[in-house]
C-alpha positions as a printed Julia matrix, in Angstrom:
309×3 Matrix{Float64}:
 -33.64    0.14  -11.47
 -31.67    0.73   -8.28
 -28.18    2.23   -8.48
 -26.78   -0.84   -6.71
 -28.2    -3.17   -9.36
 -26.8    -1.04  -12.17
 -23.36   -1.14  -10.54
 -23.74   -4.94  -10.19
 -24.63   -5.36  -13.91
 -21.83   -3.08  -14.99
 -19.32   -4.86  -12.74
 -20.33   -8.28  -14.09
 -20.1    -7.12  -17.73
 -16.73   -5.4   -17.14
 -15.39   -8.42  -15.38
 -16.3   -10.71  -18.34
 -14.54   -8.4   -20.76
 -11.44   -8.22  -18.53
 -11.36  -12.04  -17.88
 -11.65  -12.85  -21.55
  -8.83  -10.56  -22.51
  -6.37  -11.86  -19.87
  -7.4   -15.48  -19.25
  -4.21  -17.19  -20.56
  -2.26  -15.33  -17.86
  -4.79  -16.5   -15.18
  -4.4   -20.1   -16.48
  -0.57  -19.91  -16.36
  -0.46  -18.38  -12.82
  -2.92  -21.0   -11.47
  -0.92  -23.84  -13.06
   2.29  -22.46  -11.55
   0.7   -21.94   -8.13
  -0.27  -25.62   -7.75
   2.97  -26.96   -9.25
   5.41  -28.28   -6.66
   8.23  -29.51   -8.91
  11.38  -27.44   -8.7
  11.37  -26.39  -12.36
  12.31  -22.94  -13.53
  10.24  -22.18  -16.58
   9.75  -18.78  -18.1
   6.27  -17.75  -19.0
   7.25  -18.18  -22.65
   8.42  -21.79  -22.04
   5.26  -22.59  -20.13
   3.11  -21.33  -22.99
   5.05  -23.4   -25.53
   4.74  -26.55  -23.4
   1.01  -26.15  -23.0
   0.48  -25.43  -26.69
   2.64  -28.47  -27.65
   0.66  -30.84  -25.37
  -2.84  -29.35  -25.4
  -2.98  -26.96  -28.35
  -3.76  -23.24  -28.25
  -7.11  -23.91  -26.7
  -5.31  -25.45  -23.76
  -4.49  -21.92  -22.61
  -8.24  -21.45  -22.23
  -9.04  -24.5   -20.09
 -11.57  -23.42  -17.48
 -12.5   -20.19  -19.29
 -16.23  -21.08  -19.28
 -16.36  -21.49  -15.5
 -14.11  -18.43  -15.06
 -16.5   -16.21  -17.04
 -19.39  -17.48  -14.88
 -17.28  -16.98  -11.81
 -16.19  -13.46  -12.62
 -19.73  -12.45  -13.55
 -21.02  -13.76  -10.22
 -18.08  -12.43   -8.23
 -17.99   -8.93   -9.69
 -21.73   -8.63   -9.86
 -22.15   -9.7    -6.23
 -19.17   -7.59   -5.03
 -20.36   -4.35   -6.72
 -23.92   -4.99   -5.51
 -22.98   -5.52   -1.87
 -20.3    -2.81   -1.95
 -22.66   -0.17   -3.28
 -25.43   -1.25   -0.86
 -23.0    -1.0     2.05
 -21.64    2.3     0.76
 -25.2     3.69    0.53
 -26.06    2.54    4.03
 -22.88    4.08    5.47
 -23.38    7.42    3.69
 -27.08    7.67    4.63
 -26.18    6.99    8.3
 -24.13   10.21    8.58
 -24.01   13.79    7.35
 -21.23   15.52    5.57
 -19.0    14.4     2.71
 -20.39   11.89    0.24
 -16.92   10.31   -0.21
 -16.06    7.3     1.95
 -13.17    7.58    4.37
 -10.46    4.94    4.36
 -12.04    2.96    7.29
 -15.5     3.2     5.7
 -14.14    1.9     2.38
 -12.52   -1.02    4.19
 -15.69   -1.81    6.05
 -17.78   -1.79    2.85
 -15.08   -3.93    1.24
 -15.09   -6.54    4.0
 -18.85   -6.9     3.87
 -18.97   -7.12    0.12
 -15.92   -9.43   -0.09
 -17.07  -11.88    2.58
 -20.54  -12.25    1.02
 -19.07  -12.65   -2.48
 -16.5   -15.26   -1.42
 -19.07  -17.5     0.22
 -21.37  -17.29   -2.81
 -18.68  -17.78   -5.48
 -16.23  -20.32   -3.95
 -17.85  -23.39   -5.57
 -17.44  -21.82   -9.01
 -13.73  -21.19   -8.44
 -13.22  -24.73   -7.21
 -14.62  -25.88  -10.56
 -12.45  -23.46  -12.48
  -9.25  -24.4   -10.64
  -9.99  -28.07  -11.15
 -10.47  -27.52  -14.88
  -7.3   -25.37  -15.24
  -5.06  -27.87  -13.36
  -6.55  -31.1   -14.57
  -3.39  -31.93  -16.66
  -0.8   -30.39  -14.36
   0.46  -33.79  -13.07
   0.49  -35.62  -16.44
   3.9   -36.51  -17.72
   5.49  -34.79  -20.68
   4.76  -36.5   -23.97
   1.69  -38.27  -22.65
  -1.75  -37.47  -23.99
  -3.55  -34.77  -22.08
  -6.58  -35.92  -20.06
  -9.98  -35.19  -21.6
 -11.19  -31.62  -20.95
 -14.32  -31.6   -18.88
 -17.31  -29.24  -19.21
 -18.64  -27.39  -16.11
 -21.24  -30.07  -15.49
 -18.77  -32.9   -15.97
 -16.32  -31.17  -13.61
 -19.03  -30.76  -10.96
 -19.92  -34.44  -11.28
 -16.2   -35.41  -11.1
 -15.74  -33.41   -7.93
 -18.88  -34.86   -6.32
 -17.85  -38.45   -7.12
 -14.32  -37.91   -5.85
 -14.72  -35.7    -2.79
 -18.4   -34.99   -2.12
 -20.35  -31.71   -1.71
 -17.91  -30.35    0.81
 -15.22  -30.2    -1.75
 -16.9   -27.1    -3.3
 -15.8   -25.13   -0.23
 -12.18  -26.22   -0.35
  -9.95  -23.24    0.18
 -12.74  -21.11    1.84
 -10.31  -20.27    4.68
  -7.6   -18.57    2.6
 -10.36  -17.23    0.3
 -11.88  -15.37    3.22
  -8.5   -14.1     4.26
  -8.09  -12.88    0.67
 -11.13  -10.65    1.16
  -8.38   -8.2     2.13
  -7.28   -8.18   -1.56
 -10.33   -6.41   -2.99
 -10.51   -4.38    0.25
  -6.98   -3.11   -0.35
  -7.7    -2.68   -4.05
 -10.9    -0.7    -3.74
  -9.66    1.28   -0.7
  -6.5     2.35   -2.54
  -8.58    3.08   -5.62
 -11.12    5.21   -3.8
  -8.54    7.14   -1.91
  -6.42    7.81   -5.03
  -9.54    8.75   -6.99
 -10.67   11.17   -4.24
  -7.19   12.69   -4.06
  -7.05   13.23   -7.82
 -10.51   14.83   -7.91
  -9.71   17.07   -4.96
  -6.35   18.16   -6.46
  -7.72   18.83   -9.91
 -10.79   20.57   -8.59
  -8.64   22.84   -6.47
  -6.56   23.75   -9.57
  -9.72   24.46  -11.58
 -11.17   26.68   -8.89
  -7.86   28.46   -8.42
  -7.88   29.34  -12.12
 -11.27   31.14  -11.74
 -13.93   28.38  -12.19
 -15.49   28.86   -8.72
 -17.99   25.96   -8.91
 -16.02   23.57  -11.13
 -15.64   19.91  -10.19
 -12.94   17.78  -11.9
 -14.07   14.71  -13.88
 -11.73   11.78  -14.27
 -11.1    10.32  -17.76
 -11.17    6.62  -18.79
  -7.38    6.63  -18.81
  -7.39    7.95  -15.18
  -9.66    5.01  -14.17
  -7.42    2.64  -16.17
  -4.22    3.65  -14.39
  -5.83    3.96  -10.95
  -7.26    0.44  -11.34
  -3.89   -0.97  -12.35
  -2.0     0.66   -9.5
  -4.5    -0.37   -6.87
  -4.56   -4.0    -8.0
  -0.73   -4.12   -8.19
  -0.52   -3.14   -4.54
  -3.29   -5.54   -3.42
  -2.05   -8.62   -5.29
   1.65   -8.27   -4.45
   0.69   -7.98   -0.75
  -1.51  -11.12   -0.64
  -0.02  -13.6    -3.21
   1.04  -16.36   -0.74
  -2.58  -16.77    0.28
  -3.5   -17.09   -3.4
  -1.05  -19.93   -3.75
  -2.51  -21.83   -0.74
  -6.11  -21.21   -1.94
  -5.29  -22.47   -5.47
  -3.74  -25.68   -4.17
  -6.69  -26.35   -1.87
  -9.26  -25.63   -4.55
  -7.46  -27.89   -7.0
  -7.66  -30.75   -4.46
  -3.79  -30.89   -4.45
  -2.76  -33.96   -2.37
  -0.22  -32.07   -0.31
  -2.56  -29.09    0.3
  -5.25  -31.29    1.75
  -2.85  -32.04    4.65
  -2.7   -28.3     5.55
  -4.22  -27.85    9.02
  -4.91  -24.16    8.43
  -3.95  -21.35    6.01
  -0.95  -20.41    8.2
   0.1   -24.01    8.32
  -0.09  -24.13    4.55
   2.17  -21.14    4.23
   4.69  -22.56    6.78
   4.65  -26.0     5.05
   5.34  -24.44    1.65
   8.14  -22.42    3.19
   9.66  -25.53    4.71
   9.31  -27.79    1.65
   9.82  -25.32   -1.19
  11.25  -22.15    0.26
  10.09  -18.61   -0.24
   9.99  -19.25   -3.98
   7.15  -21.7    -3.45
   4.9   -18.94   -2.01
   5.38  -16.89   -5.16
   5.04  -19.46   -7.91
   3.32  -17.83  -10.91
   3.53  -14.33   -9.35
   4.9   -12.72  -12.54
   1.95  -13.74  -14.8
  -0.49  -13.22  -11.96
   0.68   -9.59  -11.38
   0.51   -8.81  -15.11
  -2.93  -10.39  -15.4
  -4.26   -8.75  -12.16
  -3.1    -5.31  -13.18
  -4.47   -5.55  -16.73
  -7.77   -7.09  -15.46
  -8.31   -4.36  -12.86
  -7.39   -1.6   -15.32
  -9.83   -2.92  -17.93
 -12.51   -3.64  -15.31
 -12.5    -0.17  -13.73
 -12.47    1.53  -17.16
 -15.19   -0.72  -18.62
 -17.35   -0.75  -15.46
 -17.56    3.0   -15.35
 -18.49    3.3   -19.1
 -21.02    0.4   -18.91
 -22.54    1.92  -15.81
 -23.13    5.22  -17.62
 -24.64    3.41  -20.6
 -27.08    1.35  -18.53
 -27.93    4.4   -16.39
 -28.67    6.47  -19.5
 -30.73    3.62  -21.05
 -32.86    3.09  -17.94
 -33.39    6.8   -16.96
 -36.17    7.45  -19.5
 -38.01    4.39  -18.31
 -37.88    5.77  -14.75
 -39.33    9.13  -15.88
 -42.31    7.68  -17.8
């Protein structure tokens, strides 16, 4: 089994674990991002409203398509990233660590391919998560749709092209994982260099520092915090387009969407749901990086004997 495929499987499994643990926060931030009413609800109030109208399971609307989406997204991203990384490293001599520019190039290639492949799944997930967002308080919540029923609903309403709604801002958002993985790689390399230098200075001439699960957890959290806070306005535009939001469908471009939101809702409109999104993104990235590394090692160890025989 190739190293790229093992990274892909580990990334998919780690993503599923992280998504399951943090999904209510994803749900809340998506709802907030497509909401245009000038309401000031705390996360706690939003949770209570949803539970009152839809029950506790309402916080998990769209989880099934999200798990499929995160498995495809992370699996594809890790596969294309590791393949790109391998090609870059094999094309030159010297250090086996990627430079900042090389990390960004690998990230752009992996992110663009992954976005094109996974966008239809995220359109389904956003539609499921925001299906009841415009229903009035006290009214019965619309029936929850399965993945197949949601696909049929989108096809009937808007046609096949609707599955690529939001592809413009989604491609712009390729910069999010590029920033995340670039920051992560550079921080990881810095930590390893620093700790290795200390080990060798203490007398262990050939020692190389090994990072712990907690190191990966905190590096993942910090890198995602920087990436998400930098790109959140694009996430708002993408969510509205993918949900088929009536106002969003009038946006002529991603930039026009941002300017329209600024004009109609102010700066606040570009950061609706940012609090729960940042918490969710940081926790998801931290869990993902920690789990992905551990799962990779387990799969690698399990498949190694098979390669020897």
